[in-house]
């Protein structure tokens, strides 16, 4: 896979805006997200203050963005970025088993508003994982539990059920599940995760469930988990007015950078981040000569 | 005239966005600008990176914004704000001979990219004025010169010609002028303004022209001329990530706050400024109780 100029992570208004502007600046891009666009956008009943799209439904905004990307020849790479590694001169993105490379990165993943589950942070990498595609091989023939925060996570649980001896799924949402029969669905409020007797234990309001591995799957992961070394303020990435983070070559835009959580604010920041990334690349190129 | 919650100065993407969001937050607003919207927008041949409006002409964007304001019941007050005065608890805006009041102000006037004419700053208020409507009475029966930076300024020159004994107009643009016969149009490059023998002298590449008063008319005036005490960085207003200026209750958005000069960046900032202004008002209201 060729090394692109700018990897853009997220397909909400910030990511879409960054992609449009980066493409306009003749930068090669890798736009990682979902062809369903941002779940938050799609779920919006009506957006009344986005200039240019009067009283638009979330689904209409998502369709408008998708069509605009297509018209510009910008492809969405379906996937979830598990981690971004700074490799000195470039960045490597872990997307499932792929490791595409980029010279600069724009984080537009949205914000994680939910607090982590008790025990989740402590056990991350020790029996708790955020990426089924990445870590499924560790649990071949073993038992796993999936805590899914949106219906989109069901695909991951279904995939795990092909590999694991048993998969138990806890939906943290009200929609009906649509999962293979092999996956046991339990609707109980998850209250925490812990270690016990060499097993991972998921506690709920009603009981305890043991497994070899636990997957906690959300649309967005905490930014400092995604990019080691990233400076954050709580759930937000620290940025300046140019959308630069503390890491050279890493920019952020949208809800991830802080309040207000507004569509046009996110789109504006995506634009600024793309221009800052382009300037960063152009300056670097000159310096390298 | 009732005191509104938020005065928004400018009808480009930043001002429009601020108005939509402020109205959504149930704040009363005064939106001052032009029903032709922003001249910069209207003149744009094609805008390729505004999310939601693919490959849009400037005129189409302006029409979309205007229709959206109308649909929300937001009226544009035609006019040019000559100055914003902080009155302690509120702000007074000088618009011609009107002096509407607002509890908070959002500056979205665009940026003055042209340097002032040599002598212009020094002579401001001493025979040089930025506002024909405000200062015409000073030159009743006298001779004036108008340096107009866009065809929109012609209306001001026409108005002056009803009051002054003689008006000479220097267009700083290539379009044909459309002025009353009484106004003499001279197409020479203006190189400076000075005092001489109790008269104001406009120098051009070809000669010198004397008058009692000189009007220099641009779409936007320098922000620290508009709002005394405002902290600026060159042509830009200093703002933080919440679009707050150094003056409590005064916010800024769009090109005025700095690069990049991009439509969606401006719209995003207008949104943030409106929310910050609403928060400012709500906090103040609580404190006043």
Tab-separated table of C-alpha atoms in Angstrom, chain A residues 3-287:
chain	number	residue	atom	x	y	z
A	3	UNK	CA	2.107	5.914	1.719
A	4	UNK	CA	-0.515	8.653	1.478
A	5	UNK	CA	-0.052	12.302	2.369
A	6	UNK	CA	-2.843	12.553	4.923
A	7	UNK	CA	-4.796	9.870	6.755
A	8	UNK	CA	-8.153	11.143	7.979
A	9	UNK	CA	-9.806	9.075	10.685
A	10	UNK	CA	-13.551	9.562	10.900
A	11	UNK	CA	-16.381	10.204	8.469
A	12	UNK	CA	-18.463	12.735	10.348
A	13	UNK	CA	-18.605	16.395	9.276
A	14	UNK	CA	-15.018	17.026	10.436
A	15	UNK	CA	-13.560	14.094	8.520
A	16	UNK	CA	-15.617	14.794	5.393
A	17	UNK	CA	-14.656	18.468	5.428
A	18	UNK	CA	-10.977	17.610	5.936
A	19	UNK	CA	-11.129	15.146	3.033
A	20	UNK	CA	-12.744	17.659	0.653
A	21	UNK	CA	-10.188	20.333	1.464
A	22	UNK	CA	-7.182	17.997	1.410
A	23	UNK	CA	-8.267	16.668	-1.994
A	24	UNK	CA	-8.686	20.225	-3.201
A	25	UNK	CA	-5.126	20.901	-2.082
A	26	UNK	CA	-3.998	17.959	-4.227
A	27	UNK	CA	-2.973	15.822	-1.292
A	28	UNK	CA	-3.406	12.059	-1.489
A	29	UNK	CA	-5.658	10.895	1.323
A	30	UNK	CA	-6.820	7.824	3.149
A	31	UNK	CA	-10.274	8.433	4.631
A	32	UNK	CA	-11.090	5.754	7.193
A	33	UNK	CA	-14.563	5.356	8.600
A	34	UNK	CA	-17.935	4.097	7.568
A	35	UNK	CA	-19.874	4.442	4.347
A	36	UNK	CA	-22.836	4.932	6.686
A	37	UNK	CA	-20.955	8.101	7.723
A	38	UNK	CA	-21.135	9.239	11.336
A	39	UNK	CA	-23.665	7.450	13.505
A	40	UNK	CA	-24.290	10.685	15.376
A	41	UNK	CA	-25.161	12.482	12.126
A	42	UNK	CA	-27.393	9.694	10.853
A	43	UNK	CA	-29.320	9.600	14.123
A	44	UNK	CA	-29.984	13.354	14.183
A	45	UNK	CA	-33.687	14.013	13.836
A	46	UNK	CA	-33.328	17.513	12.420
A	47	UNK	CA	-30.373	19.885	12.178
A	48	UNK	CA	-31.564	23.467	12.074
A	49	UNK	CA	-28.383	25.505	12.117
A	50	UNK	CA	-26.082	24.097	9.433
A	51	UNK	CA	-25.632	26.943	6.925
A	52	UNK	CA	-26.555	25.740	3.464
A	53	UNK	CA	-28.654	22.756	4.504
A	54	UNK	CA	-31.854	24.173	5.997
A	55	UNK	CA	-33.755	21.950	8.486
A	56	UNK	CA	-31.940	18.877	7.294
A	57	UNK	CA	-32.462	15.351	8.607
A	58	UNK	CA	-29.323	13.548	9.734
A	59	UNK	CA	-29.801	10.920	7.058
A	60	UNK	CA	-30.062	13.664	4.417
A	61	UNK	CA	-26.884	15.333	5.637
A	62	UNK	CA	-25.059	11.999	5.569
A	63	UNK	CA	-26.292	11.362	2.012
A	64	UNK	CA	-25.252	14.862	0.903
A	65	UNK	CA	-21.765	14.337	2.333
A	66	UNK	CA	-21.439	10.863	0.793
A	67	UNK	CA	-22.506	12.108	-2.639
A	68	UNK	CA	-20.114	15.016	-2.453
A	69	UNK	CA	-17.192	12.722	-1.601
A	70	UNK	CA	-18.140	10.440	-4.483
A	71	UNK	CA	-18.379	13.357	-6.904
A	72	UNK	CA	-14.849	14.346	-5.878
A	73	UNK	CA	-13.621	10.783	-6.348
A	74	UNK	CA	-12.912	10.321	-2.639
A	75	UNK	CA	-13.300	6.747	-1.429
A	76	UNK	CA	-14.114	5.769	2.152
A	77	UNK	CA	-11.996	2.935	3.521
A	78	UNK	CA	-14.323	0.952	5.769
A	79	UNK	CA	-12.602	0.141	8.998
A	80	UNK	CA	-11.749	1.036	12.505
A	81	UNK	CA	-8.342	2.371	13.375
A	82	UNK	CA	-7.062	0.551	16.442
A	83	UNK	CA	-3.932	2.620	16.903
A	84	UNK	CA	-1.770	5.263	15.255
A	85	UNK	CA	1.961	4.785	15.669
A	86	UNK	CA	4.477	7.582	15.086
A	87	UNK	CA	7.347	6.043	13.101
A	88	UNK	CA	9.589	9.097	12.994
A	89	UNK	CA	9.041	10.303	9.487
A	90	UNK	CA	5.565	8.901	9.010
A	91	UNK	CA	2.662	7.256	10.815
A	92	UNK	CA	1.423	3.662	10.691
A	93	UNK	CA	-2.282	3.060	11.203
A	94	UNK	CA	-3.481	-0.247	12.506
A	95	UNK	CA	-6.722	-1.103	10.716
A	96	UNK	CA	-7.560	-4.727	11.392
A	97	UNK	CA	-4.652	-6.638	9.877
A	98	UNK	CA	-3.690	-3.818	7.534
A	99	UNK	CA	-1.025	-1.257	8.394
A	100	UNK	CA	-1.370	1.643	5.939
A	101	UNK	CA	1.053	4.550	6.226
A	102	UNK	CA	0.576	8.302	6.064
A	103	UNK	CA	2.797	11.364	6.331
A	104	UNK	CA	0.257	13.239	8.465
A	105	UNK	CA	-2.856	12.277	10.395
A	106	UNK	CA	-6.113	14.091	11.096
A	107	UNK	CA	-8.113	12.682	13.987
A	108	UNK	CA	-11.848	13.239	13.493
A	109	UNK	CA	-13.220	10.318	15.421
A	110	UNK	CA	-15.836	12.120	17.449
A	111	UNK	CA	-15.831	12.156	21.202
A	112	UNK	CA	-16.288	9.379	23.688
A	113	UNK	CA	-18.927	10.777	25.983
A	114	UNK	CA	-19.458	7.574	27.945
A	115	UNK	CA	-17.098	6.979	30.828
A	116	UNK	CA	-15.081	3.790	30.553
A	117	UNK	CA	-16.532	0.836	32.409
A	118	UNK	CA	-15.048	0.262	35.853
A	119	UNK	CA	-11.946	-1.882	35.315
A	120	UNK	CA	-11.885	-1.305	31.547
A	121	UNK	CA	-8.849	0.990	31.359
A	122	UNK	CA	-6.868	-1.091	33.851
A	123	UNK	CA	-7.431	-4.337	31.948
A	124	UNK	CA	-6.894	-2.965	28.450
A	125	UNK	CA	-4.372	-5.241	26.734
A	126	UNK	CA	-4.717	-7.755	29.550
A	127	UNK	CA	-7.759	-9.666	28.402
A	128	UNK	CA	-9.736	-6.562	27.376
A	129	UNK	CA	-9.549	-5.346	23.771
A	130	UNK	CA	-11.159	-2.618	21.640
A	131	UNK	CA	-10.645	-4.401	18.311
A	132	UNK	CA	-12.153	-7.744	17.448
A	133	UNK	CA	-10.520	-7.885	14.030
A	134	UNK	CA	-7.089	-7.315	15.570
A	135	UNK	CA	-7.279	-9.629	18.552
A	136	UNK	CA	-9.651	-12.392	17.465
A	137	UNK	CA	-6.698	-14.746	16.718
A	138	UNK	CA	-5.794	-14.677	20.417
A	139	UNK	CA	-9.148	-16.245	21.280
A	140	UNK	CA	-9.433	-18.990	18.689
A	141	UNK	CA	-11.498	-21.783	20.255
A	142	UNK	CA	-11.932	-19.787	23.433
A	143	UNK	CA	-14.818	-17.949	25.066
A	144	UNK	CA	-15.323	-14.220	24.630
A	145	UNK	CA	-17.736	-11.553	25.760
A	146	UNK	CA	-18.580	-8.504	23.625
A	147	UNK	CA	-19.947	-5.288	25.129
A	148	UNK	CA	-21.329	-3.435	22.113
A	149	UNK	CA	-22.300	0.236	22.333
A	150	UNK	CA	-24.060	0.409	18.971
A	151	UNK	CA	-25.680	-1.958	16.466
A	152	UNK	CA	-22.639	-1.431	14.224
A	153	UNK	CA	-20.611	-3.554	16.638
A	154	UNK	CA	-22.708	-6.630	15.873
A	155	UNK	CA	-20.632	-7.358	12.785
A	156	UNK	CA	-17.582	-7.695	15.004
A	157	UNK	CA	-19.415	-10.060	17.353
A	158	UNK	CA	-20.581	-12.115	14.377
A	159	UNK	CA	-17.000	-12.329	13.141
A	160	UNK	CA	-15.794	-13.452	16.578
A	161	UNK	CA	-18.415	-16.188	16.618
A	162	UNK	CA	-16.697	-17.779	13.611
A	163	UNK	CA	-13.447	-18.034	15.566
A	164	UNK	CA	-14.378	-18.444	19.227
A	165	UNK	CA	-16.034	-21.430	20.898
A	166	UNK	CA	-18.590	-19.141	22.547
A	167	UNK	CA	-19.548	-15.473	22.202
A	168	UNK	CA	-21.829	-13.631	24.627
A	169	UNK	CA	-23.074	-10.214	23.533
A	170	UNK	CA	-24.210	-7.405	25.815
A	171	UNK	CA	-25.939	-4.664	23.784
A	172	UNK	CA	-25.645	-1.207	25.392
A	173	UNK	CA	-28.519	0.168	23.279
A	174	UNK	CA	-32.217	-0.390	22.864
A	175	UNK	CA	-32.396	-1.484	19.216
A	176	UNK	CA	-33.153	-5.127	18.364
A	177	UNK	CA	-30.055	-7.210	17.770
A	178	UNK	CA	-29.470	-9.097	14.549
A	179	UNK	CA	-26.820	-11.687	15.296
A	180	UNK	CA	-25.988	-15.288	14.367
A	181	UNK	CA	-27.716	-17.894	16.557
A	182	UNK	CA	-24.342	-18.915	17.989
A	183	UNK	CA	-24.102	-15.558	19.766
A	184	UNK	CA	-25.906	-15.417	23.108
A	185	UNK	CA	-27.491	-12.016	23.692
A	186	UNK	CA	-27.912	-10.857	27.286
A	187	UNK	CA	-29.715	-7.608	28.043
A	188	UNK	CA	-28.322	-6.681	31.438
A	189	UNK	CA	-26.641	-3.457	32.416
A	190	UNK	CA	-22.875	-4.004	32.527
A	191	UNK	CA	-21.376	-2.522	35.712
A	192	UNK	CA	-17.703	-3.458	35.387
A	193	UNK	CA	-14.935	-5.819	34.335
A	194	UNK	CA	-12.443	-7.620	36.554
A	195	UNK	CA	-9.923	-10.489	36.756
A	196	UNK	CA	-10.768	-13.550	38.798
A	197	UNK	CA	-9.076	-16.989	38.881
A	198	UNK	CA	-7.335	-16.428	35.540
A	199	UNK	CA	-10.618	-15.488	33.874
A	200	UNK	CA	-12.088	-12.166	32.806
A	201	UNK	CA	-15.344	-11.422	34.604
A	202	UNK	CA	-18.037	-9.103	33.265
A	203	UNK	CA	-20.282	-7.954	36.079
A	204	UNK	CA	-23.852	-6.867	35.438
A	205	UNK	CA	-26.643	-5.638	37.671
A	206	UNK	CA	-27.954	-9.210	37.624
A	207	UNK	CA	-24.882	-11.406	37.804
A	208	UNK	CA	-21.335	-12.288	36.699
A	209	UNK	CA	-20.150	-13.755	33.396
A	210	UNK	CA	-16.699	-15.297	32.863
A	211	UNK	CA	-14.728	-15.506	29.615
A	212	UNK	CA	-11.183	-15.679	28.282
A	213	UNK	CA	-11.396	-12.309	26.595
A	214	UNK	CA	-13.658	-9.261	26.687
A	215	UNK	CA	-14.197	-6.870	23.762
A	216	UNK	CA	-15.512	-3.406	24.540
A	217	UNK	CA	-16.649	-1.931	21.227
A	218	UNK	CA	-17.587	1.727	20.762
A	219	UNK	CA	-17.664	3.931	17.690
A	220	UNK	CA	-14.768	5.969	19.071
A	221	UNK	CA	-11.983	5.086	21.438
A	222	UNK	CA	-10.320	7.531	23.821
A	223	UNK	CA	-7.875	9.618	21.775
A	224	UNK	CA	-4.831	8.940	23.944
A	225	UNK	CA	-5.515	5.222	23.636
A	226	UNK	CA	-5.662	5.653	19.861
A	227	UNK	CA	-2.497	7.759	19.597
A	228	UNK	CA	0.067	7.123	22.329
A	229	UNK	CA	1.564	10.352	23.664
A	230	UNK	CA	-1.298	12.575	22.570
A	231	UNK	CA	-2.028	15.427	24.969
A	232	UNK	CA	-5.627	15.428	26.119
A	233	UNK	CA	-7.931	17.415	28.394
A	234	UNK	CA	-10.264	14.778	29.722
A	235	UNK	CA	-12.050	13.251	26.743
A	236	UNK	CA	-10.773	15.979	24.403
A	237	UNK	CA	-7.579	16.390	22.428
A	238	UNK	CA	-5.669	19.599	23.152
A	239	UNK	CA	-5.383	21.669	19.949
A	240	UNK	CA	-4.411	25.195	19.029
A	241	UNK	CA	-6.325	27.441	16.613
A	242	UNK	CA	-4.590	25.696	13.696
A	243	UNK	CA	-5.902	22.321	14.959
A	244	UNK	CA	-2.386	21.125	15.735
A	245	UNK	CA	-2.001	18.633	18.574
A	246	UNK	CA	1.159	18.312	20.682
A	247	UNK	CA	2.470	15.711	18.202
A	248	UNK	CA	3.978	17.140	14.998
A	249	UNK	CA	2.025	15.876	11.997
A	250	UNK	CA	-1.046	14.939	14.046
A	251	UNK	CA	-4.067	17.235	13.804
A	252	UNK	CA	-7.548	16.930	15.283
A	253	UNK	CA	-10.978	18.298	14.385
A	254	UNK	CA	-14.586	18.048	15.427
A	255	UNK	CA	-16.224	16.945	18.656
A	256	UNK	CA	-12.915	15.374	19.645
A	257	UNK	CA	-11.411	18.820	20.231
A	258	UNK	CA	-14.098	19.968	22.649
A	259	UNK	CA	-17.403	21.758	22.962
A	260	UNK	CA	-19.612	22.808	21.312
A	261	UNK	CA	-20.589	19.508	19.704
A	262	UNK	CA	-21.988	21.082	16.565
A	263	UNK	CA	-21.941	19.913	12.955
A	264	UNK	CA	-20.750	23.113	11.330
A	265	UNK	CA	-18.119	23.698	14.010
A	266	UNK	CA	-16.783	20.229	13.217
A	267	UNK	CA	-16.841	20.907	9.465
A	268	UNK	CA	-14.998	24.197	9.962
A	269	UNK	CA	-12.327	22.531	12.051
A	270	UNK	CA	-11.877	19.748	9.510
A	271	UNK	CA	-11.177	22.395	6.908
A	272	UNK	CA	-8.602	24.120	9.105
A	273	UNK	CA	-6.952	20.817	10.046
A	274	UNK	CA	-6.597	19.845	6.374
A	275	UNK	CA	-4.994	23.143	5.481
A	276	UNK	CA	-2.654	22.939	8.463
A	277	UNK	CA	-1.709	19.376	7.490
A	278	UNK	CA	-1.035	20.505	3.910
A	279	UNK	CA	1.135	23.363	5.162
A	280	UNK	CA	2.972	20.934	7.475
A	281	UNK	CA	3.710	18.592	4.557
A	282	UNK	CA	4.780	21.390	2.225
A	283	UNK	CA	7.103	22.865	4.859
A	284	UNK	CA	8.590	19.456	5.609
A	285	UNK	CA	9.193	18.804	1.924
A	286	UNK	CA	11.128	22.041	1.601
A	287	UNK	CA	13.189	21.257	4.702
